[in-house]
CSV table of C-alpha atoms in Angstrom, one decimal:
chain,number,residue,atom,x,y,z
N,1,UNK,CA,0.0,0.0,0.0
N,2,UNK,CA,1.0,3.1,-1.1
N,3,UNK,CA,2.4,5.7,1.7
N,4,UNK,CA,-0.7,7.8,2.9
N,5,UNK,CA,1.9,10.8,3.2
N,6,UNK,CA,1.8,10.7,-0.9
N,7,UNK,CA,-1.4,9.8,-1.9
N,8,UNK,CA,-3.0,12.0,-3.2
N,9,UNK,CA,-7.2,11.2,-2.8
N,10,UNK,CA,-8.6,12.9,-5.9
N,11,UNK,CA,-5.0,12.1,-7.8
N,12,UNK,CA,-6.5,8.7,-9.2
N,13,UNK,CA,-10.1,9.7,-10.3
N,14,UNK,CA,-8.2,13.0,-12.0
N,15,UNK,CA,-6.0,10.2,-14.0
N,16,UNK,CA,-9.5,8.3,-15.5
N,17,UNK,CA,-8.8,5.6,-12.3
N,18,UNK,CA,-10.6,4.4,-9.8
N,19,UNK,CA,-12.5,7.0,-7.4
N,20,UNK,CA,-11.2,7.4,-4.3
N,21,UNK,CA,-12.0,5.0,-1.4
N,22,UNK,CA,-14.5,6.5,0.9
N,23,UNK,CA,-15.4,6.4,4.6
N,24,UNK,CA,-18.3,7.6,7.1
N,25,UNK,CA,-17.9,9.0,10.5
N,26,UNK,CA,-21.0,9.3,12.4
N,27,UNK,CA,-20.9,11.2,15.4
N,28,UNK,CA,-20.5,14.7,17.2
N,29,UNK,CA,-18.9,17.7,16.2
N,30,UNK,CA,-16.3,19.4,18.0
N,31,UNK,CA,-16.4,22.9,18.0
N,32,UNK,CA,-12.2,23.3,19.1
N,33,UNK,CA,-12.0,20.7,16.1
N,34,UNK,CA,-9.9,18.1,18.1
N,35,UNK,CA,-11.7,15.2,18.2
N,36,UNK,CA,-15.1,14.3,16.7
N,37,UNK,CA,-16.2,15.0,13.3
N,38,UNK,CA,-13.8,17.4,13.0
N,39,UNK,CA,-10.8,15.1,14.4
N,40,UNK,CA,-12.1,12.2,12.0
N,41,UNK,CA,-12.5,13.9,8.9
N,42,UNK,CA,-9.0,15.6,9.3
N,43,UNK,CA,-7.6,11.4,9.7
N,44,UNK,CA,-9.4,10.4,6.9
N,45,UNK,CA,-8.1,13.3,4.7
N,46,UNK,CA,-4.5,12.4,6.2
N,47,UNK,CA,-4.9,8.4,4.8
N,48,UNK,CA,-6.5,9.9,1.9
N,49,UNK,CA,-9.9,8.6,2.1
N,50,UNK,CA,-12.7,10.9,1.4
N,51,UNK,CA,-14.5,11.5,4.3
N,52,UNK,CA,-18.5,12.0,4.4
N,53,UNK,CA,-20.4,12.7,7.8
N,54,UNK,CA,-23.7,12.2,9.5
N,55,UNK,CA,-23.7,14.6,12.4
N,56,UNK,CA,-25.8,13.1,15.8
N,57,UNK,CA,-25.0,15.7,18.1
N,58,UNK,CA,-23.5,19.1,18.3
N,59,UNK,CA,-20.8,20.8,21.2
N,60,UNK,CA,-20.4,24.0,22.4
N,61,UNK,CA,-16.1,23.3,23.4
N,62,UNK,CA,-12.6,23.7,23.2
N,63,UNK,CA,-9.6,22.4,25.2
N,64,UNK,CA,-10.5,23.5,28.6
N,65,UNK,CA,-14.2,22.0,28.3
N,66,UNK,CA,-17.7,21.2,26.9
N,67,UNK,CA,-20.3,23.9,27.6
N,68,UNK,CA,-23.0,22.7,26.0
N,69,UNK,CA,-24.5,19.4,24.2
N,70,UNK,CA,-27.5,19.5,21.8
N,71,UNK,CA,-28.4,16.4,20.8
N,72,UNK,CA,-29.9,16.1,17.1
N,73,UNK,CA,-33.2,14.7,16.0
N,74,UNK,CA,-33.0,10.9,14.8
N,75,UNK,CA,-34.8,11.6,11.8
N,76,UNK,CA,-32.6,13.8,10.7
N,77,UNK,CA,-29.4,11.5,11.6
N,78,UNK,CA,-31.0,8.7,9.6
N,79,UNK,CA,-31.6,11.2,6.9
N,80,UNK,CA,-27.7,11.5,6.6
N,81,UNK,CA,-26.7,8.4,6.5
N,82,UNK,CA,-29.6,7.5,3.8
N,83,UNK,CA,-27.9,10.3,2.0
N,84,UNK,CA,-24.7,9.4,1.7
N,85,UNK,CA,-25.2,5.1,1.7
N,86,UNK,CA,-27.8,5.7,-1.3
N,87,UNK,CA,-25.4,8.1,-3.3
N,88,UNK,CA,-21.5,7.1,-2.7
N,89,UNK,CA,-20.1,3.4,-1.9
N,90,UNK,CA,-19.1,3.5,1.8
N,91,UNK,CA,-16.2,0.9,2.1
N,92,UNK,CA,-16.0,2.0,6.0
N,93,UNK,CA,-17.6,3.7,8.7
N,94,UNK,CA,-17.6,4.4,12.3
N,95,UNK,CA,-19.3,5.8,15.4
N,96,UNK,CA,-18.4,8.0,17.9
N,97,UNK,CA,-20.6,10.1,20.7
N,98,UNK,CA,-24.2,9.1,19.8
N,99,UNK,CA,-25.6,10.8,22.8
N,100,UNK,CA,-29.2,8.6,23.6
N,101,UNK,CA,-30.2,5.5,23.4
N,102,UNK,CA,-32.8,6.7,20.6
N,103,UNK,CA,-30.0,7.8,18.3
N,104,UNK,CA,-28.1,4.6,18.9
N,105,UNK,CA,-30.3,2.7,18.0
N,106,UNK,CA,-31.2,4.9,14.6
N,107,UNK,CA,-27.6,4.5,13.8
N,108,UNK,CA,-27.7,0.6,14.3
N,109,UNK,CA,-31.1,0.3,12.0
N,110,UNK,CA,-29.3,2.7,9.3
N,111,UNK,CA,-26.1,0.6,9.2
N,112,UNK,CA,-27.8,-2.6,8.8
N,113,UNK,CA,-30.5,-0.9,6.5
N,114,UNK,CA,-27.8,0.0,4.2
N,115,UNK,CA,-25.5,-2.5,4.7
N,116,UNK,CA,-22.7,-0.4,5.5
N,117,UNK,CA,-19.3,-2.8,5.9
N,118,UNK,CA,-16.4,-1.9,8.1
N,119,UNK,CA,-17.9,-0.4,11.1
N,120,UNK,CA,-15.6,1.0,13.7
N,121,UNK,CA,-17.6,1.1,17.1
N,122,UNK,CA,-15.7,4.1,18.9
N,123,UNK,CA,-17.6,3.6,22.6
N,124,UNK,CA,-17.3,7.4,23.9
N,125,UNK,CA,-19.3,7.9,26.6
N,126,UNK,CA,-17.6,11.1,28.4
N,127,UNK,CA,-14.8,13.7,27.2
N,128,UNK,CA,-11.6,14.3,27.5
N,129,UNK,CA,-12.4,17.1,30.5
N,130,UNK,CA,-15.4,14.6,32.3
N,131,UNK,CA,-18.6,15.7,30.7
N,132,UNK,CA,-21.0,13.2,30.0
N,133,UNK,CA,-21.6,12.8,26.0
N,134,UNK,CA,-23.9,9.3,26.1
N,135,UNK,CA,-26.9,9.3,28.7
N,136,UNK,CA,-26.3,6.1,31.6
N,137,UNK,CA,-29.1,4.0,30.3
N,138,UNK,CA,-27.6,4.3,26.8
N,139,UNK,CA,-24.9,2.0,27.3
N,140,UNK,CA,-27.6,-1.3,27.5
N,141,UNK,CA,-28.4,-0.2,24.1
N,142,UNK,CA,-25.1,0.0,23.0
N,143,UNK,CA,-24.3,-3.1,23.8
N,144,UNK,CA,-27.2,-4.7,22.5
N,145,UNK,CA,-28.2,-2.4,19.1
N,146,UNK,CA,-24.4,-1.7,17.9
N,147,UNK,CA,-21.6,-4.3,19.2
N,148,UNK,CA,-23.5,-7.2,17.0
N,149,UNK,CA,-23.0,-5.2,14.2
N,150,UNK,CA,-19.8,-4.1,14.7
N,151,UNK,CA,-16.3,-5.3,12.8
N,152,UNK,CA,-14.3,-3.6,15.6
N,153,UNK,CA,-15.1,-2.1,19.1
N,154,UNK,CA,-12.1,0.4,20.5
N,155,UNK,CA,-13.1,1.0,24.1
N,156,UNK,CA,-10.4,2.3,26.3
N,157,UNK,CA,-10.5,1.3,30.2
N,158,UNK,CA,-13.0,3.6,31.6
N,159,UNK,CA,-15.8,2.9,28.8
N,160,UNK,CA,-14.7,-0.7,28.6
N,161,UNK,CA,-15.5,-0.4,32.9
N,162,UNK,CA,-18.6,1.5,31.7
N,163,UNK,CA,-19.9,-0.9,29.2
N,164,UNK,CA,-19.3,-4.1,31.6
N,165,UNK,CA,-19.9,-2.7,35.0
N,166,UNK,CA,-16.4,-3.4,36.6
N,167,UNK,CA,-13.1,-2.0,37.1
N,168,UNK,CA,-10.2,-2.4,34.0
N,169,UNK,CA,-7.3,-1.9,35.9
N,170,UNK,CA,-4.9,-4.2,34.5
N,171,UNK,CA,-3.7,-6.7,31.5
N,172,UNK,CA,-5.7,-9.5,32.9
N,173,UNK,CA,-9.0,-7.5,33.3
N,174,UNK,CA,-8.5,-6.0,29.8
N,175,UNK,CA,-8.4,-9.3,28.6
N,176,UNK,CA,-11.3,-11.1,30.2
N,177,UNK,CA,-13.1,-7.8,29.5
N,178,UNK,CA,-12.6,-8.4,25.3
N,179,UNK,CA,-13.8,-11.7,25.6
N,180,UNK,CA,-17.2,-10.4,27.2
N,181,UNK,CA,-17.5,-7.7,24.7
N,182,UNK,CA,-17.2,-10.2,21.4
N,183,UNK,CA,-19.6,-12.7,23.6
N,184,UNK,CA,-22.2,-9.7,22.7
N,185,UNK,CA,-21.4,-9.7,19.4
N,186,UNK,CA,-18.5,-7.8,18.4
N,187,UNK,CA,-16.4,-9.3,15.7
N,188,UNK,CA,-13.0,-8.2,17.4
N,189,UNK,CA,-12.2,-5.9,20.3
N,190,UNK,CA,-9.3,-3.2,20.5
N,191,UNK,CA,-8.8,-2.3,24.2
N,192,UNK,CA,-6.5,0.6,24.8
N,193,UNK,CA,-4.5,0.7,27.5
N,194,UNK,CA,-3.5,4.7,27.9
N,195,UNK,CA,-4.8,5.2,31.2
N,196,UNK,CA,-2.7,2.5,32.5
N,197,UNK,CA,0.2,3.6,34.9
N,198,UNK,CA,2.7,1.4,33.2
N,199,UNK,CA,5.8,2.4,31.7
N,200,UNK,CA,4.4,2.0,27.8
N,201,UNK,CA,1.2,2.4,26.6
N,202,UNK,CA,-0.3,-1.3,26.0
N,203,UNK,CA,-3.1,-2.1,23.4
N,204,UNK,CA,-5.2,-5.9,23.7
N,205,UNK,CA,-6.5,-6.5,19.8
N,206,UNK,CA,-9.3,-9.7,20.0
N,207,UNK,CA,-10.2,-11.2,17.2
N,208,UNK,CA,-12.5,-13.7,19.0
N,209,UNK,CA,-9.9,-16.0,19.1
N,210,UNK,CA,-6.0,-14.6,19.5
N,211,UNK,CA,-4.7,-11.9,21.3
N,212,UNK,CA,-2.2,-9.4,19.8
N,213,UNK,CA,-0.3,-6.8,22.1
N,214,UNK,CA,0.4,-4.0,20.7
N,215,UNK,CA,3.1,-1.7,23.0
N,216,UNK,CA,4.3,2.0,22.6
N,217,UNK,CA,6.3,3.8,24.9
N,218,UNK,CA,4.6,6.5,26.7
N,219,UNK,CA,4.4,10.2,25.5
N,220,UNK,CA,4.7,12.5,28.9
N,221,UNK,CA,2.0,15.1,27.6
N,222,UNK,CA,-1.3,16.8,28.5
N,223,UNK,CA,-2.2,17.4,25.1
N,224,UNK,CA,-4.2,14.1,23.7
N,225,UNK,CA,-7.8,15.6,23.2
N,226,UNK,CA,-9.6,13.7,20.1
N,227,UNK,CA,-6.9,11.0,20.6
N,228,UNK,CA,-9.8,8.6,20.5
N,229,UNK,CA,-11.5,10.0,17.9
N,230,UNK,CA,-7.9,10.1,15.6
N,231,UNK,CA,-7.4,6.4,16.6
N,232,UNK,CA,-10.5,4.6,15.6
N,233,UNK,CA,-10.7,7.3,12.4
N,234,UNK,CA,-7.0,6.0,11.0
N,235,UNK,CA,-7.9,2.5,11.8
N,236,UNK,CA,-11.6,3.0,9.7
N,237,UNK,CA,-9.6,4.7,7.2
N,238,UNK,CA,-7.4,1.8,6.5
N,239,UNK,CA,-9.8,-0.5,6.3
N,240,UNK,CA,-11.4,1.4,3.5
N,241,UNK,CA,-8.6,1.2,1.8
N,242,UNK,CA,-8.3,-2.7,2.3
N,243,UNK,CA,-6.2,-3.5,4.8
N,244,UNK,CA,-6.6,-6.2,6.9
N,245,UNK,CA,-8.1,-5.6,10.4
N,246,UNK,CA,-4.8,-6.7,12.1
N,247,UNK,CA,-2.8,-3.9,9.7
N,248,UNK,CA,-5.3,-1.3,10.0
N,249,UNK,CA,-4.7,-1.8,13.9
N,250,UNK,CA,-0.8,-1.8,13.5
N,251,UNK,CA,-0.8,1.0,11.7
N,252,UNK,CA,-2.6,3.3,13.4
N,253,UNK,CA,-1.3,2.7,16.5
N,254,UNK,CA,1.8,4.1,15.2
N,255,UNK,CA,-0.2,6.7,13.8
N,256,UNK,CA,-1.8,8.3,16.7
N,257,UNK,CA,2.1,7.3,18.9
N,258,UNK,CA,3.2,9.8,16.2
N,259,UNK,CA,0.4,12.7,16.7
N,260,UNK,CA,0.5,12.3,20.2
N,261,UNK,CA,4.3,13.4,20.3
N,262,UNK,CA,4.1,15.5,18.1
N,263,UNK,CA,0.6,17.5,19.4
N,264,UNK,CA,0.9,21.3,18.1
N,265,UNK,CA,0.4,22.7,21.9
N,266,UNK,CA,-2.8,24.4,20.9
N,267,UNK,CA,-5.3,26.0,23.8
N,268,UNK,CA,-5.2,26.5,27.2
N,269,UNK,CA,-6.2,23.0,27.9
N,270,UNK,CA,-5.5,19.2,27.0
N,271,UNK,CA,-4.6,20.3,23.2
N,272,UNK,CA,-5.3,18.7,20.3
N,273,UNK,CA,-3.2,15.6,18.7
N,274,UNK,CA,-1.7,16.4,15.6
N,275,UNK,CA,-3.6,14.7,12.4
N,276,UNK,CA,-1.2,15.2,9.8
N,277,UNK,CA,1.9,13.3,12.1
């Protein structure tokens, strides 16, 4: 595969080739533009996928916090998706901040309806700064509307707590808590391991089956807002462009190593990754 640093996205379809690979992120926006839409469509752009967007919920926020949430109506968010499935061929997708049990479960009946492939189930549940961005009850839904449809789940330790009602604290817990979450349904499981308090930062990839570990050393900074968001973006992104799952994984984790020491310091709060590392 060609280095994403020189691809050029509209090069091919200029030349008479193929169109561009394309990929759907549907989520919240981020009004600082670190993470969410914004941080997604940036890491699709960097892989050179064309990104397309259903928007679920909208943020008043920057680096020092969220001021305000407005969740979007469901008809509407279905109304996006049906837009861009019925018009451009998604070859991935994922999820992000979904906000209600209502719009999670519009999102699961439009990815099935439209048979979307790929799907990255990013499991946010609160922000980088502690404000809630999925209502409690939401996460039984979750679980039950989304993970069976879902090629990948990235939960880091406190949503992967969240979603089985237990403390992730270590290797072991990380483990037994992948297993749990492909017994719901999820084809494989990527459980991050940044809020460790190891000396590297350890990720667990389940495929069901095998474990892969996945280590980087760890980057002494405050600045890693949207470094969800940039992860599970750059993985859906090389899946689009046909990579296999355990690649994509690879890849990205280098990826997001790279933006993460490299973060541009902006704000007066945890700053924003860099997306073009």
């Amino acid at each position: 595969m060609a280095d994403p640093e020189r691809r050029d996205p509209g090069g091919a379809a200029e030349a008479g080739g193929a169109p561009p690979r394309t990929a759907l992120t549907i989520a919240g926006s981020d009004s600082g533009g670190g993470a969410g839409i914004q941080a997604d469509l940036k890491t699709f752009q960097r892989f050179g996928v064309y990104g397309t967007s259903a928007l679920v919920l909208i943020t008043a926020q920057n680096t020092v916090g969220v001021r305000e949430v407005h969740l979007l109506p469901a008809e509407l968010v279905a109304k996006q998706i049906a837009a861009v499935a019925e018009d451009l061929e998604v070859h991935a997708a994922k999820t992000g901040a979904l906000g209600s049990a209502e719009l999670i479960e519009t999102v699961a009946a439009a990815v099935e309806e439209h048979a979307i492939p790929n799907l990255v189930v990013d499991p946010v549940m609160i922000s980088k700064h502690g404000d809630p961005l999925l209502a409690k009850e939401a996460a039984a839904t979750l679980k039950r509307e989304l993970l069976p449809r879902a090629t990948l789940v990235t939960p880091n330790l406190h949503e992967l707590a969240a979603l089985l009602g237990g403390p992730v604290e270590n290797e072991a817990q990380m483990r037994e808590g992948a297993r749990k979450l492909c017994d719901l349904g999820a084809a494989a499981v990527l459980v991050k391991g940044g809020h460790l308090r190891d000396r590297d930062a350890v990720d667990l990839l389940y495929d069901g089956s095998e474990f892969v570990r996945l280590s980087a050393t760890r980057i002494d900074t405050p600045h890693t807002h949207g470094t969800g968001c940039t992860h599970s973006a750059a993985i859906t992104a090389l899946l689009a462009r046909g990579e296999t799952l355990p690649v994509a994984v690879r890849q990205a984790k280098d990826f997001i190593t790279r933006a993460i020491a490299s973060a541009p310091g902006l704000g007066h709060g945890y700053g924003p990754v860099n997306h073009w590392a």
